[in-house]
GROMACS .gro file of N, CA and C in nm:
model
  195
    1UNK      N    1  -2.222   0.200   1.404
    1UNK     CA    2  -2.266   0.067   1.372
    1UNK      C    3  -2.307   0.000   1.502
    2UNK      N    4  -2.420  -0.082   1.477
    2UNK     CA    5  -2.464  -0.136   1.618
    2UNK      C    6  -2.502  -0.293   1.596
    3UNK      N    7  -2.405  -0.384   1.666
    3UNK     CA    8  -2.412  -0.512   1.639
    3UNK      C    9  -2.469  -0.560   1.796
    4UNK      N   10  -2.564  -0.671   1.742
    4UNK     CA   11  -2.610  -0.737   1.884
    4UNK      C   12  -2.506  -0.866   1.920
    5UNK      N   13  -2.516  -0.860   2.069
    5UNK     CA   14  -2.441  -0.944   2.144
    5UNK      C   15  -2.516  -1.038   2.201
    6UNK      N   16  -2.475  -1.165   2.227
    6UNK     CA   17  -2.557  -1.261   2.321
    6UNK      C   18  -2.462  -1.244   2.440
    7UNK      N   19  -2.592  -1.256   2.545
    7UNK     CA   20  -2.548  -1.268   2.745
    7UNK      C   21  -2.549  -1.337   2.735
    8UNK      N   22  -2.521  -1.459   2.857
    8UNK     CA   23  -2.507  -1.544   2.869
    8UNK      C   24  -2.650  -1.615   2.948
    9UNK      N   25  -2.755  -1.501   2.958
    9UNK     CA   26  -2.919  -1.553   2.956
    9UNK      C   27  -2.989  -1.567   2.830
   10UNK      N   28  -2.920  -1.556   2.740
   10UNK     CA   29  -2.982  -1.627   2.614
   10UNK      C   30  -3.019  -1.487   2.551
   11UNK      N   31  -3.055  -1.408   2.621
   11UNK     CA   32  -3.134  -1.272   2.597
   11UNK      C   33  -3.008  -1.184   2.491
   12UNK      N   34  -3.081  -1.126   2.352
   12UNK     CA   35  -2.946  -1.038   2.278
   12UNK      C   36  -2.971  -0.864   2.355
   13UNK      N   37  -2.846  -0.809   2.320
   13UNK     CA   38  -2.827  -0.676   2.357
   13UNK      C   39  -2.753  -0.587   2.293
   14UNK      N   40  -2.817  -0.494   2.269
   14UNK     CA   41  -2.712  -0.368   2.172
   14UNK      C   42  -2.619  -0.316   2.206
   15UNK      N   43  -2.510  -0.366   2.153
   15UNK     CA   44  -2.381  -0.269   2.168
   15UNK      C   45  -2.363  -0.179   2.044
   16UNK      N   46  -2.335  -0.020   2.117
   16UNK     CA   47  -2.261   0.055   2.019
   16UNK      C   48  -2.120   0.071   2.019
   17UNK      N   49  -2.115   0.071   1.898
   17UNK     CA   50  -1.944   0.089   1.874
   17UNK      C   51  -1.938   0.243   1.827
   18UNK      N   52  -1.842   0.326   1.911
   18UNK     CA   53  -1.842   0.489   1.829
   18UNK      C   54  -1.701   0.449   1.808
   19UNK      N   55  -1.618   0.404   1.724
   19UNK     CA   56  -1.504   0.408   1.673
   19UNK      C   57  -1.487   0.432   1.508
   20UNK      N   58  -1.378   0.421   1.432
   20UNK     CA   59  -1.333   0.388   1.318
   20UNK      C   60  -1.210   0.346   1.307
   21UNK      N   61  -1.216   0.295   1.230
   21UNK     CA   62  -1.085   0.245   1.202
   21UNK      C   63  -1.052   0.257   1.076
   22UNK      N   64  -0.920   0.277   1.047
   22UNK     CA   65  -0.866   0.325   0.922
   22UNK      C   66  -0.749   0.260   0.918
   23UNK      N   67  -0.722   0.215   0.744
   23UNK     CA   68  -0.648   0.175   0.754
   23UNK      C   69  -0.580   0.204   0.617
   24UNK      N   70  -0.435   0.292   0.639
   24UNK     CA   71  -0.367   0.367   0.545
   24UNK      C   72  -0.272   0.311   0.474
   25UNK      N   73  -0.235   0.162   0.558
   25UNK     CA   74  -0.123   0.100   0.468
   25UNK      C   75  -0.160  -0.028   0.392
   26UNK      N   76  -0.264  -0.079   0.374
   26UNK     CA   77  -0.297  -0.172   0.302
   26UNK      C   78  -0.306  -0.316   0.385
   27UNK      N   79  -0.305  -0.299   0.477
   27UNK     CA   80  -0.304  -0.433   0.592
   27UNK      C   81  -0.436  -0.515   0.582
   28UNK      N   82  -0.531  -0.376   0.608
   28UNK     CA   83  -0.667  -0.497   0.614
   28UNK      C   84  -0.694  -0.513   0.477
   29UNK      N   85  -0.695  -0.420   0.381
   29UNK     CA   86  -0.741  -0.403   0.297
   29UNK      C   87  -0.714  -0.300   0.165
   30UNK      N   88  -0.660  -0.353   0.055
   30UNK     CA   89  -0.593  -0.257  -0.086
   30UNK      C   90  -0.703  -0.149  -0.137
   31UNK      N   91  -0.704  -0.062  -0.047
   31UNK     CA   92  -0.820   0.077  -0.104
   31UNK      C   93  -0.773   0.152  -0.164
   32UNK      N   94  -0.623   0.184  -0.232
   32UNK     CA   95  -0.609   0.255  -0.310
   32UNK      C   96  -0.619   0.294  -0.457
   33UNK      N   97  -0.682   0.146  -0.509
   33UNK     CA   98  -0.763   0.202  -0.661
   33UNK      C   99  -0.842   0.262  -0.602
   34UNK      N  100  -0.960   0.249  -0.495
   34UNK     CA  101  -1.066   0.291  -0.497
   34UNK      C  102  -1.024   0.479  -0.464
   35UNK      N  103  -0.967   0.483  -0.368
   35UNK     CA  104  -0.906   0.611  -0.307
   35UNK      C  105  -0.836   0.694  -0.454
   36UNK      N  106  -0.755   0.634  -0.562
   36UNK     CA  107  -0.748   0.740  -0.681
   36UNK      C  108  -0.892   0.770  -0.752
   37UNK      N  109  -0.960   0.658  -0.775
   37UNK     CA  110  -1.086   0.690  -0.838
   37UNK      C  111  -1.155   0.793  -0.841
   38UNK      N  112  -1.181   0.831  -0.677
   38UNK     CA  113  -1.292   0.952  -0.630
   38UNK      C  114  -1.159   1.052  -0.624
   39UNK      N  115  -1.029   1.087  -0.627
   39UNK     CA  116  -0.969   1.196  -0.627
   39UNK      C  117  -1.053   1.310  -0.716
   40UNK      N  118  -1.078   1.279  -0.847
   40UNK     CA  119  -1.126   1.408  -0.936
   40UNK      C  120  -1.287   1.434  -0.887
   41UNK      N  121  -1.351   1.397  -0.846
   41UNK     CA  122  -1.439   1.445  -0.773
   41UNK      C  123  -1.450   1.465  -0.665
   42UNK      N  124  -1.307   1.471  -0.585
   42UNK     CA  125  -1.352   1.550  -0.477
   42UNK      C  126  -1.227   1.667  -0.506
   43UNK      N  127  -1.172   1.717  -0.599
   43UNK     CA  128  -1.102   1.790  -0.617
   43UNK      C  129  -1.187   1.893  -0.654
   44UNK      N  130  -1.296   1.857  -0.759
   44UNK     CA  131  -1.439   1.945  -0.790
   44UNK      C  132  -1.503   1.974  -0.671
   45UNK      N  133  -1.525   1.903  -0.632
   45UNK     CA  134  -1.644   1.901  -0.483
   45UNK      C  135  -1.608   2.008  -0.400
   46UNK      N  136  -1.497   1.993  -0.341
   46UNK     CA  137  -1.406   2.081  -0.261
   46UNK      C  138  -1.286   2.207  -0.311
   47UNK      N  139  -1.316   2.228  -0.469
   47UNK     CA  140  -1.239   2.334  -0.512
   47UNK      C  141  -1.047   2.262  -0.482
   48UNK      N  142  -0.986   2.192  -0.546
   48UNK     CA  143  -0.926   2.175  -0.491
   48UNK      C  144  -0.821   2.163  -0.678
   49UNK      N  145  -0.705   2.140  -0.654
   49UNK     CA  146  -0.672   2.096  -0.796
   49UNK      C  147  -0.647   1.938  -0.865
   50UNK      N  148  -0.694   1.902  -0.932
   50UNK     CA  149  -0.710   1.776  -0.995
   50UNK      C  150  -0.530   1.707  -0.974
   51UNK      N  151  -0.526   1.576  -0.955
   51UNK     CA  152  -0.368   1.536  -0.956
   51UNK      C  153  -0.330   1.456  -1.098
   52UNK      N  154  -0.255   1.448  -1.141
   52UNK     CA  155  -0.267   1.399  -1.283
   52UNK      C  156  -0.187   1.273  -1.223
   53UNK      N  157  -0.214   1.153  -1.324
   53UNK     CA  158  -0.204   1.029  -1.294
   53UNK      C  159  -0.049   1.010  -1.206
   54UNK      N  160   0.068   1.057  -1.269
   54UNK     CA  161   0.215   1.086  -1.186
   54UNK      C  162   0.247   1.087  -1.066
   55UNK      N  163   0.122   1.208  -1.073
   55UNK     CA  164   0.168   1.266  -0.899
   55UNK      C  165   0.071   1.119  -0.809
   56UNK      N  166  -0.045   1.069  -0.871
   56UNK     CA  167  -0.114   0.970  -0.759
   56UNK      C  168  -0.006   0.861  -0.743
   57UNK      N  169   0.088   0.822  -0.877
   57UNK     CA  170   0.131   0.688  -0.809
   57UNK      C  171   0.227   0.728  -0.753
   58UNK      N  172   0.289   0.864  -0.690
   58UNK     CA  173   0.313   0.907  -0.617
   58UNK      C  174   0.321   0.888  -0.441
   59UNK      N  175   0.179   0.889  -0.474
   59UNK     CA  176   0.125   0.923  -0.321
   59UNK      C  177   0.124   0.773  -0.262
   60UNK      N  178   0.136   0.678  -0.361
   60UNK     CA  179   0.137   0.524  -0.284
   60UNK      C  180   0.258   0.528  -0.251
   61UNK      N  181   0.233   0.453  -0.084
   61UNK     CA  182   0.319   0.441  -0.003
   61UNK      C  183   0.374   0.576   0.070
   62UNK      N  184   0.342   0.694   0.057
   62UNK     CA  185   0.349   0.811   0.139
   62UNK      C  186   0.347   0.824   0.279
   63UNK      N  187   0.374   0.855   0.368
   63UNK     CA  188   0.384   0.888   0.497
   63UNK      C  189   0.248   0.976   0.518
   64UNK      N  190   0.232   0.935   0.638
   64UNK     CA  191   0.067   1.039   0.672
   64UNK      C  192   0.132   1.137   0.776
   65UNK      N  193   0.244   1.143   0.754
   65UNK     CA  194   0.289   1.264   0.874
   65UNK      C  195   0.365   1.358   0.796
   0.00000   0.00000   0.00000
């Protein structure tokens, strides 16, 4: 993503940002309807096995380690 900055000559300038940010516990933002939603298609996508509704409300609040 590349947002312009103002100098302080009035003149704008491109900064790139190479970061991401993620955020797994719900701080910035509640993505986990969205995050069960796409589970069954990417279980297809990637050969993987489908989770049945149980095991997702499961996974809320899980440890990423």
């Amino acid at each position: 993503m590349t947002l312009p900055a103002r100098r302080a000559t009035g003149y704008e300038t491109i900064v790139a940002y190479r970061l991401a940010i993620f955020d797994f516990d719900g701080t910035l933002a509640d993505s986990y309807p969205w995050f069960t939603s796409v589970l069954d298609h990417m279980a297809v996508r990637h050969n993987f096995r489908s989770i049945d509704a149980e095991e997702r409300e499961s996974l809320r609040g899980a440890s990423a380690r």
